[in-house]
Coordinates of C-alpha atoms in Angstrom, one line a residue:
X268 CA 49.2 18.1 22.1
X269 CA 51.8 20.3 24.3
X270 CA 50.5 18.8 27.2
X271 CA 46.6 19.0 26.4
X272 CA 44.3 16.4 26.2
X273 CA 41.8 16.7 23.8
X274 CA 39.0 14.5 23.6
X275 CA 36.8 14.4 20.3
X276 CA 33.8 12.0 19.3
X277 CA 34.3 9.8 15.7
X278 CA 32.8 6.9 14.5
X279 CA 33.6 3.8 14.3
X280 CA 33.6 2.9 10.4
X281 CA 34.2 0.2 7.9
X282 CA 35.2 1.7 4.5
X283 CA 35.7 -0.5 1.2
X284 CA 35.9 0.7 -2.5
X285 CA 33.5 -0.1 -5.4
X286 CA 35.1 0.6 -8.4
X287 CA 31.8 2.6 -10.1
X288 CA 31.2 4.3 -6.8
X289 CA 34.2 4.9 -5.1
X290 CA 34.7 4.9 -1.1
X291 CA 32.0 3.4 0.8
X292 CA 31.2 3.4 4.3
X293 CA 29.3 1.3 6.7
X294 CA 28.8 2.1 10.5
X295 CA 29.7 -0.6 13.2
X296 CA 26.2 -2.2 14.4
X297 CA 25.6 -3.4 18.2
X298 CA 22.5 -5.7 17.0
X299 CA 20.0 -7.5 19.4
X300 CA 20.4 -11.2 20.1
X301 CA 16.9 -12.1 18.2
X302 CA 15.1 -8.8 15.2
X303 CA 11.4 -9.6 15.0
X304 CA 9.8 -8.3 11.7
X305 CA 6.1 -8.7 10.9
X306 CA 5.3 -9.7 7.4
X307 CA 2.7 -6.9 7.0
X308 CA 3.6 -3.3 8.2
X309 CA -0.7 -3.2 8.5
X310 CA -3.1 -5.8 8.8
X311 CA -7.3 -6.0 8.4
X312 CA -9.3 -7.4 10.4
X313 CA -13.5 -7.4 8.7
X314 CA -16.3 -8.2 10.5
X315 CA -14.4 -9.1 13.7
X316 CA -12.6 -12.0 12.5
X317 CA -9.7 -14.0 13.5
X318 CA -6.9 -13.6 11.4
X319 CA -3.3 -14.7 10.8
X320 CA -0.7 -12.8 11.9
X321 CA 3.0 -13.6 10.8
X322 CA 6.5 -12.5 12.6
X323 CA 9.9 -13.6 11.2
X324 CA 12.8 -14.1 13.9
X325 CA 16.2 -13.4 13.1
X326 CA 18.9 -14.5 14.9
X327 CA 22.6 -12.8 15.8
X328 CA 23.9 -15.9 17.3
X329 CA 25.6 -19.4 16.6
X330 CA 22.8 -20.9 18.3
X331 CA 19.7 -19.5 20.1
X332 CA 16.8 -20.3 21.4
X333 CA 13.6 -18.1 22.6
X334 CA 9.8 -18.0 23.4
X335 CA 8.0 -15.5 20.5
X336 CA 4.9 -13.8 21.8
X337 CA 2.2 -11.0 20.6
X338 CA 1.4 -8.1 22.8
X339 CA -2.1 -6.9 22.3
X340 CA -4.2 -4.3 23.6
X341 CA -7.0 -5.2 25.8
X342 CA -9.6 -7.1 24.6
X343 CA -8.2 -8.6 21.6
X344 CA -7.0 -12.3 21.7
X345 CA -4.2 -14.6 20.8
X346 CA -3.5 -18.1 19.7
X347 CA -1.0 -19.4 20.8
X348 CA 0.2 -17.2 24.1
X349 CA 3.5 -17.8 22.7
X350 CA 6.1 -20.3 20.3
X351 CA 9.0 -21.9 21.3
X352 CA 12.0 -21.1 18.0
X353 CA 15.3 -22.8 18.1
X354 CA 18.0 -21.2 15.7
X355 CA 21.3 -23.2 14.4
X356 CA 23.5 -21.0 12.8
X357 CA 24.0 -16.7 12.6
X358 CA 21.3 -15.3 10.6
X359 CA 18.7 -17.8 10.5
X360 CA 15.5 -17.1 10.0
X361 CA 12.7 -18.8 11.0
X362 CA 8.6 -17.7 10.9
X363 CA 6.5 -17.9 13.6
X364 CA 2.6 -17.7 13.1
X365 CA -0.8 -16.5 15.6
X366 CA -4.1 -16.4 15.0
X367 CA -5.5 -13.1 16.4
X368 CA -8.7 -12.0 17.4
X369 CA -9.6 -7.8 17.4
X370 CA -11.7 -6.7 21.0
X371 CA -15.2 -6.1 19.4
X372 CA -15.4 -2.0 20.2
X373 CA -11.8 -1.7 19.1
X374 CA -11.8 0.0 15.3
X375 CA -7.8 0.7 15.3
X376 CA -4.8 -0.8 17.2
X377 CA -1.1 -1.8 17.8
X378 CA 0.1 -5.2 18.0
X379 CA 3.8 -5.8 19.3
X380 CA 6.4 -8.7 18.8
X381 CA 8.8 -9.8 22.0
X382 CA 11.4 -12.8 22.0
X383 CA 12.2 -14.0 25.3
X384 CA 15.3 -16.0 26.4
X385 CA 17.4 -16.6 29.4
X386 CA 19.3 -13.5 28.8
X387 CA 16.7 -11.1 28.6
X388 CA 13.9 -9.9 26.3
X389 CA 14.0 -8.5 22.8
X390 CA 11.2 -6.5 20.5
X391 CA 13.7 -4.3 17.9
X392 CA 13.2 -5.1 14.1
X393 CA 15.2 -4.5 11.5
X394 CA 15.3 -2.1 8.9
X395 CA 17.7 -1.5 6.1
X396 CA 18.2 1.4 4.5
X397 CA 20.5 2.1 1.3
X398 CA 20.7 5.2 -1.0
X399 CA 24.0 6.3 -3.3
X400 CA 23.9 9.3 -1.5
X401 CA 24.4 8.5 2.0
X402 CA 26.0 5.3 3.9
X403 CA 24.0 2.7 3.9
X404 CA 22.8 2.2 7.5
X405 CA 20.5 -0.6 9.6
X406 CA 17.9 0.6 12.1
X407 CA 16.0 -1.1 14.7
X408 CA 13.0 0.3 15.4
X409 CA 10.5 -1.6 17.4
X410 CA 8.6 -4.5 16.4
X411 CA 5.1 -3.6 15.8
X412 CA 2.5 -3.2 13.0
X413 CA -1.0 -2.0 12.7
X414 CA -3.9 -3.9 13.0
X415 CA -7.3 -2.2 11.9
X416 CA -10.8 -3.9 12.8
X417 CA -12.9 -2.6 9.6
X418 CA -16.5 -2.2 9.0
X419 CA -16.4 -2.7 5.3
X420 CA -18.6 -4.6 2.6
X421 CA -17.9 -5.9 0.0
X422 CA -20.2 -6.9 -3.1
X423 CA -18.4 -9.4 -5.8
X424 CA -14.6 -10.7 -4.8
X425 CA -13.0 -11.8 -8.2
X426 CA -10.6 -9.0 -9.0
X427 CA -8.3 -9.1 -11.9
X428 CA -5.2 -6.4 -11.5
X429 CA -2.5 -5.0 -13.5
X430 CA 0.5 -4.3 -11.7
X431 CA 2.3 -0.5 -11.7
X432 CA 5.2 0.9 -10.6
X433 CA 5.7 0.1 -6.5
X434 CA 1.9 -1.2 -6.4
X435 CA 0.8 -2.8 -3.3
X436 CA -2.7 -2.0 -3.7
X437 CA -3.9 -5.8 -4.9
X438 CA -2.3 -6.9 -1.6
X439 CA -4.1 -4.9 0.7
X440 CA -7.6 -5.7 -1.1
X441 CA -6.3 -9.5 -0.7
X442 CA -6.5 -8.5 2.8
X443 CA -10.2 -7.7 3.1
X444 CA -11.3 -10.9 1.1
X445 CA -11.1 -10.3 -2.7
X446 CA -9.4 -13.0 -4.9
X447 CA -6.9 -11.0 -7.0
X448 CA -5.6 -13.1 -10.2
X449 CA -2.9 -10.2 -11.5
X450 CA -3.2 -9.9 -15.4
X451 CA -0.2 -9.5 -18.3
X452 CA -0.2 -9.3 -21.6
X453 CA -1.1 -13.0 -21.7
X454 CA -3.6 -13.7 -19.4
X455 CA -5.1 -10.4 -20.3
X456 CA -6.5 -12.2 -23.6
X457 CA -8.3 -14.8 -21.6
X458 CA -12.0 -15.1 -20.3
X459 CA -12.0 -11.4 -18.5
X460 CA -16.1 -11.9 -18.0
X461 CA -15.5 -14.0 -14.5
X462 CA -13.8 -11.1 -12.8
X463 CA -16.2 -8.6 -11.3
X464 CA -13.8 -5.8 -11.6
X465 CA -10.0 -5.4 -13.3
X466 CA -8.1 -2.6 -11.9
X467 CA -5.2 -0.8 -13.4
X468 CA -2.1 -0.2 -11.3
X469 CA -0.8 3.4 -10.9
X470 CA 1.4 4.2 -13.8
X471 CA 0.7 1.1 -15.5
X472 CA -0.1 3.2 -18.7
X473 CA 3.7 4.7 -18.2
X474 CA 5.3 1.7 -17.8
X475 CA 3.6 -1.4 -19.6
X476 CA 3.7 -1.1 -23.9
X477 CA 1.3 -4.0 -23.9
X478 CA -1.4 -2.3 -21.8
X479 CA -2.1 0.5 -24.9
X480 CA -2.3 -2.7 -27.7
X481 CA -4.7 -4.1 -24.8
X482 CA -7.2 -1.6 -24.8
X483 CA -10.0 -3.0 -27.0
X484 CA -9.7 -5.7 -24.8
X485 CA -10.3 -4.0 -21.8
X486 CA -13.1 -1.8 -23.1
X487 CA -15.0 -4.6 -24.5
X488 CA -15.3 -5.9 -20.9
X489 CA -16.9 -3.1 -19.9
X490 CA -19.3 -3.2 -22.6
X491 CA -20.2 -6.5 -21.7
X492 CA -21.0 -5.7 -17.9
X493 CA -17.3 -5.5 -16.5
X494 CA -16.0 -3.0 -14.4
X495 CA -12.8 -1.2 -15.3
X496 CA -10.8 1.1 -12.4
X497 CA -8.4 3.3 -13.9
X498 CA -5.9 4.8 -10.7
X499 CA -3.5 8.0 -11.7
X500 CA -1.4 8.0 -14.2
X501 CA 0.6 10.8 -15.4
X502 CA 1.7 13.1 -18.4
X503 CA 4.6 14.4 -16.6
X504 CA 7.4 11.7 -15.6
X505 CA 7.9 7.7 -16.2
X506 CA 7.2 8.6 -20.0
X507 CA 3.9 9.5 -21.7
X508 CA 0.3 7.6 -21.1
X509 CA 1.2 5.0 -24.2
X510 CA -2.5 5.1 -25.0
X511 CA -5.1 8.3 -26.4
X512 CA -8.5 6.0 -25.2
X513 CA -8.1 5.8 -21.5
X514 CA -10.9 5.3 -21.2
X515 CA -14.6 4.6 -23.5
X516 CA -15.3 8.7 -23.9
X517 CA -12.6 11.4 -24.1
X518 CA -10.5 12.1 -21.2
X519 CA -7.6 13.8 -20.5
X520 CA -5.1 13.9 -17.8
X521 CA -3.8 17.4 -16.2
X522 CA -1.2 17.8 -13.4
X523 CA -3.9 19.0 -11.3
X524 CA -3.5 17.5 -7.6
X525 CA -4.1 18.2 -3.5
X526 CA -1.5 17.6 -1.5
X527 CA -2.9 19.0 2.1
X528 CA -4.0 15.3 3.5
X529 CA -6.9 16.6 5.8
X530 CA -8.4 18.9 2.9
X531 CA -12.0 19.3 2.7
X532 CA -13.9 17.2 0.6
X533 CA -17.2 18.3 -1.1
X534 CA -19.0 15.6 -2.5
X535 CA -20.9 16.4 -5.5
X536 CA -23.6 13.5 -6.2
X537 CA -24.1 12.2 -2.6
X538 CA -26.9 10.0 -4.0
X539 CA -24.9 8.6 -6.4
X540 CA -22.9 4.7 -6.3
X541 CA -19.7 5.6 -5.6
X542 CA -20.8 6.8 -2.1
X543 CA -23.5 4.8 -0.9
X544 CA -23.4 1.0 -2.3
X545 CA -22.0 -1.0 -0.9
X546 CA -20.8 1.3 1.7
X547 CA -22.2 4.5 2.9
X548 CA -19.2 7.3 2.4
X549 CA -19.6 10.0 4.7
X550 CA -16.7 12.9 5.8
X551 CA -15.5 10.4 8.4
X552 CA -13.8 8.2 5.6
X553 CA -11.7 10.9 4.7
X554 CA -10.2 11.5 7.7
X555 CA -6.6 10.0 8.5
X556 CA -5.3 10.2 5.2
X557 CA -1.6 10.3 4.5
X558 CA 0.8 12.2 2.7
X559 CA -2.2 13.7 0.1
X560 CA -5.3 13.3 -1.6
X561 CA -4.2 12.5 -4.5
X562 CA -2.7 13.8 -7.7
X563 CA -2.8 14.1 -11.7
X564 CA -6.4 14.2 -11.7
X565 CA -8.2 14.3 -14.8
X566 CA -8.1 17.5 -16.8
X567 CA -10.8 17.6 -19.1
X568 CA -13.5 15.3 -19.8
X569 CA -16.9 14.2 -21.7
X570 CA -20.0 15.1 -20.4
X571 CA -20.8 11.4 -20.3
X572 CA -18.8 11.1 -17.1
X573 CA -20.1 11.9 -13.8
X574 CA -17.9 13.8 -11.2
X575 CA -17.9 12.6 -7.1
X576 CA -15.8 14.7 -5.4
X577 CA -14.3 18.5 -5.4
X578 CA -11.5 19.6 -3.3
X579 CA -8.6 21.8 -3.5
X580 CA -5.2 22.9 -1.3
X581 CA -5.7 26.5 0.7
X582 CA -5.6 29.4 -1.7
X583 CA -5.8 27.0 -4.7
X584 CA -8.8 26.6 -7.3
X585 CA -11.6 23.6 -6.4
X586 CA -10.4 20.7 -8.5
X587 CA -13.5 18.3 -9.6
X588 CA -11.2 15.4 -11.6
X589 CA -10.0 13.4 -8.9
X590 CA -12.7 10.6 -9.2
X591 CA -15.2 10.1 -12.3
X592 CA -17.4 7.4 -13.7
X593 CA -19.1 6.5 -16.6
X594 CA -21.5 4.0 -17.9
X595 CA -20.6 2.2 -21.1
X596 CA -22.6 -0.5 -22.7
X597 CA -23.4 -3.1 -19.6
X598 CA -20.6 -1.8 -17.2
X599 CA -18.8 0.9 -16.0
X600 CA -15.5 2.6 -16.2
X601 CA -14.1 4.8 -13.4
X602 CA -10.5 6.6 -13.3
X603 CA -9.7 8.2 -9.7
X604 CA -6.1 10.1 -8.9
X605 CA -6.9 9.6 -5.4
X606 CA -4.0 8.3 -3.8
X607 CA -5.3 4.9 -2.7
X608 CA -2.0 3.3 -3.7
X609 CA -0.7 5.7 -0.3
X610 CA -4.1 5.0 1.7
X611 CA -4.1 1.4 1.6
X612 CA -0.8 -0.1 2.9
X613 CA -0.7 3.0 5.2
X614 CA -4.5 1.1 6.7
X615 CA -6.8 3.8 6.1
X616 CA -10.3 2.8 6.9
X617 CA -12.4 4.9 4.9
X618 CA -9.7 4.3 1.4
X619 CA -10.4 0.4 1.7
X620 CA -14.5 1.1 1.9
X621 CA -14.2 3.5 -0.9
X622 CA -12.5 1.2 -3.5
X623 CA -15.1 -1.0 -2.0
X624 CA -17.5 0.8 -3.6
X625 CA -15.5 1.0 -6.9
X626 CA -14.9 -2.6 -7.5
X627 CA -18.9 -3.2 -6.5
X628 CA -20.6 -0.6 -8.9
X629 CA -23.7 -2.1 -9.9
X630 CA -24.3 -3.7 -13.1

C-alpha cells in the first residue's frame, strides 16, 4: 500500500452456513499419518494384576501400515512388545489390544501409545471439541492414559445401578471387579435380593419419573438386607427431586457444598463401617481429589442417621451432610454428595476404596 509492505497473520478457514445457526467456521487441520486413542482415559489395576489395555488406530491415509506399541514406566510389563495394523482406506479404524502388567512398588503411572512406520513415528490422539459458541476445533494431544495399581477390597461384587445424567461411575467400579447389571423401570421390578448393593446415579431423582413410582421397591430391599447408595442430587437445577422419601427416615437436601479439593476432612465416627470395613480410610484417601469435594449435601436429617464426615471451604461453616447412613430393617441406606462421579473416572485411589466400603456395609 503506497509502496509498503505489510505483512499480517490470518487463518486459514473453511466457513459454511447452517440455516439455524448461521456462519460456521472450521480451521484447516495438518493431522498425523496414524491418532492413537486409548479406550479408557484411566485404568485400575487391583492386587497387581495383569490387565487389558485397549488403543484404537486411526488412520489419515489411503493405505497405511504400522507397528503399535505401549511405553511403560519401568518395572511394569507388556504383552505383546508391539502389533503389526494394516489400514485400507482414510479413516479406518482398527483396535489393537495388550495385556499389561503394573511394577509391584508402583501405586500410580503413565502409560503411552506410539505407531511406528517407515516414515517416522507417531503418539498424538485425537480430540474433538464442539460448542455453539466457538468454532468447532480438533486437538491432538498425546496419547496416553493413566494406569493406577490399587490396594482396594472388595466385599460382595453384584451391583445393580441406575444411570444419571453423564454417569460413568458403574464403569469405573466394573473396573475394580464388580458385576454391574444397570436397572430401569423394568428390570427394577425383578428379583433385586441377588444384588449386594443398587446404587443411584447422580441426578437420577431429577431426571428419571419412574425412579419416584419405584421407591417402595427400593426401600423394601433394604428392609430385606439390601444395600441402597443414594449419590447427590439436587433441589436447584435439572428440575425438582420427583420423590419426598429419599430415603427410609426424613431427609432433606440443601445446597450446602465444598468446592476447595484438598479441604480438610474431619471424620466423625472413625470406628464406624464406612471407614474401616472393608477398607481402612485414613486422611491419605482424601488426597488427590479433583475439582471438589462434593456438593448439595444433605440439609437436614433424622436422628436415625449417622453422620461420617465434616468439612467446610476457608471462612465457611463445617458442613456434616456430605455422607450419612442408616440402618433400616436388615440393610442399610446411605446418601453421600461427595463427588465420586468426579473421583472415579479422574482415578482417585482413595474414592474407589471408599465406595468400596459403601457397596460392602455389613448386613
Amino acid at each position: 500500500i503506497l509502496g509498503e509492505t505489510i505483512a499480517y497473520r490470518h487463518p486459514v478457514k473453511y466457513k459454511y452456513t447452517e440455516p439455524s445457526r448461521g456462519e460456521i467456521y472450521k480451521y484447516l487441520e495438518i493431522r498425523p499419518e496414524i491418532m492413537l486413542n486409548f479406550e479408557q482415559n484411566v485404568f485400575i489395576f487391583t492386587e497387581g494384576q495383569s490387565k487389558t489395555v485397549g488403543v484404537i488406530a486411526k488412520n489419515n491415509l489411503a493405505a497405511n501400515r504400522a507397528a503399535v506399541s505401549l511405553k511403560l514406566p519401568e518395572g511394569w510389563s507388556v504383552s505383546p512388545a508391539s502389533v503389526e495394523v494394516e489400514f485400507t482406506e482414510k479413516d479406518q479404524e482398527k483396535p489393537v489390544y495388550f495385556t499389561v502388567t503394573p511394577g509391584k512398588n508402583t501405586s500410580e503411572a503413565t502409560i503411552g501409545a506410539r505407531a511406528v512406520n517407515e516414515r517416522g513415528s507417531y503418539d498424538h490422539a485425537y480430540r474433538h471439541i464442539a460448542y455453539e459458541h466457538i468454532p468447532e476445533l480438533n486437538v491432538f494431544p498425546k496419547a496416553v492414559a493413566k494406569a493406577i495399581n490399587l490396594d482396594v477390597k472388595i466385599a460382595g461384587k453384584k451391583v445393580g445401578y441406575i444411570m444419571g445424567a453423564g454417569d460413568e461411575v458403574a464403569q469405573s467400579l466394573m473396573q475394580i471387579g464388580y458385576e454391574v447389571t444397570f436397572l430401569d423401570e423394568n428390570s427394577i421390578k425383578g428379583d433385586l435380593g441377588r444384588l449386594d448393593a443398587i446404587i443411584i446415579g447422580v441426578r437420577a431423582y431429577n431426571t428419571k419419573d419412574w425412579l419416584a413410582n419405584s421407591q417402595k421397591l427400593l426401600l423394601e430391599y433394604v428392609q430385606n438386607g439390601g444395600n441402597l447408595l443414594v449419590q447427590y442430587q439436587t433441589q436447584a437445577f435439572y428440575g425438582r427431586i420427583k420423590t419426598n422419601e429419599l430415603g427410609p427416615y426424613p431427609m432433606s437436601i440443601g445446597r450446602g457444598r465444598v468446592t476447595e479439593e484438598d479441604a480438610a476432612v474431619r471424620f466423625l465416627n472413625p470406628q464406624g463401617p464406612v471407614l474401616n470395613y472393608p477398607n481402612r480410610i485414613t486422611a491419605k484417601d482424601f488426597e488427590g481429589w479433583v475439582q471438589e469435594r462434593g456438593l448439595y449435601f444433605a440439609q437436614e436429617w433424622s436422628d436415625k442417621y449417622t453422620t461420617v464426615l465434616a468439612m467446610k471451604d476457608k471462612g465457611e461453616t463445617e458442613l456434616e451432610g456430605s455422607l450419612l447412613y442408616a440402618r433400616y430393617g436388615k440393610g442399610n441406606f446411605v446418601f453421600t454428595g461427595l463427588s465420586l462421579f468426579r473421583q472415579l473416572p479422574a482415578g482417585v485411589p482413595g474414592a474407589y476404596r471408599l465406595i468400596a466400603n459403601l457397596i460392602s456395609m455389613k448386613k
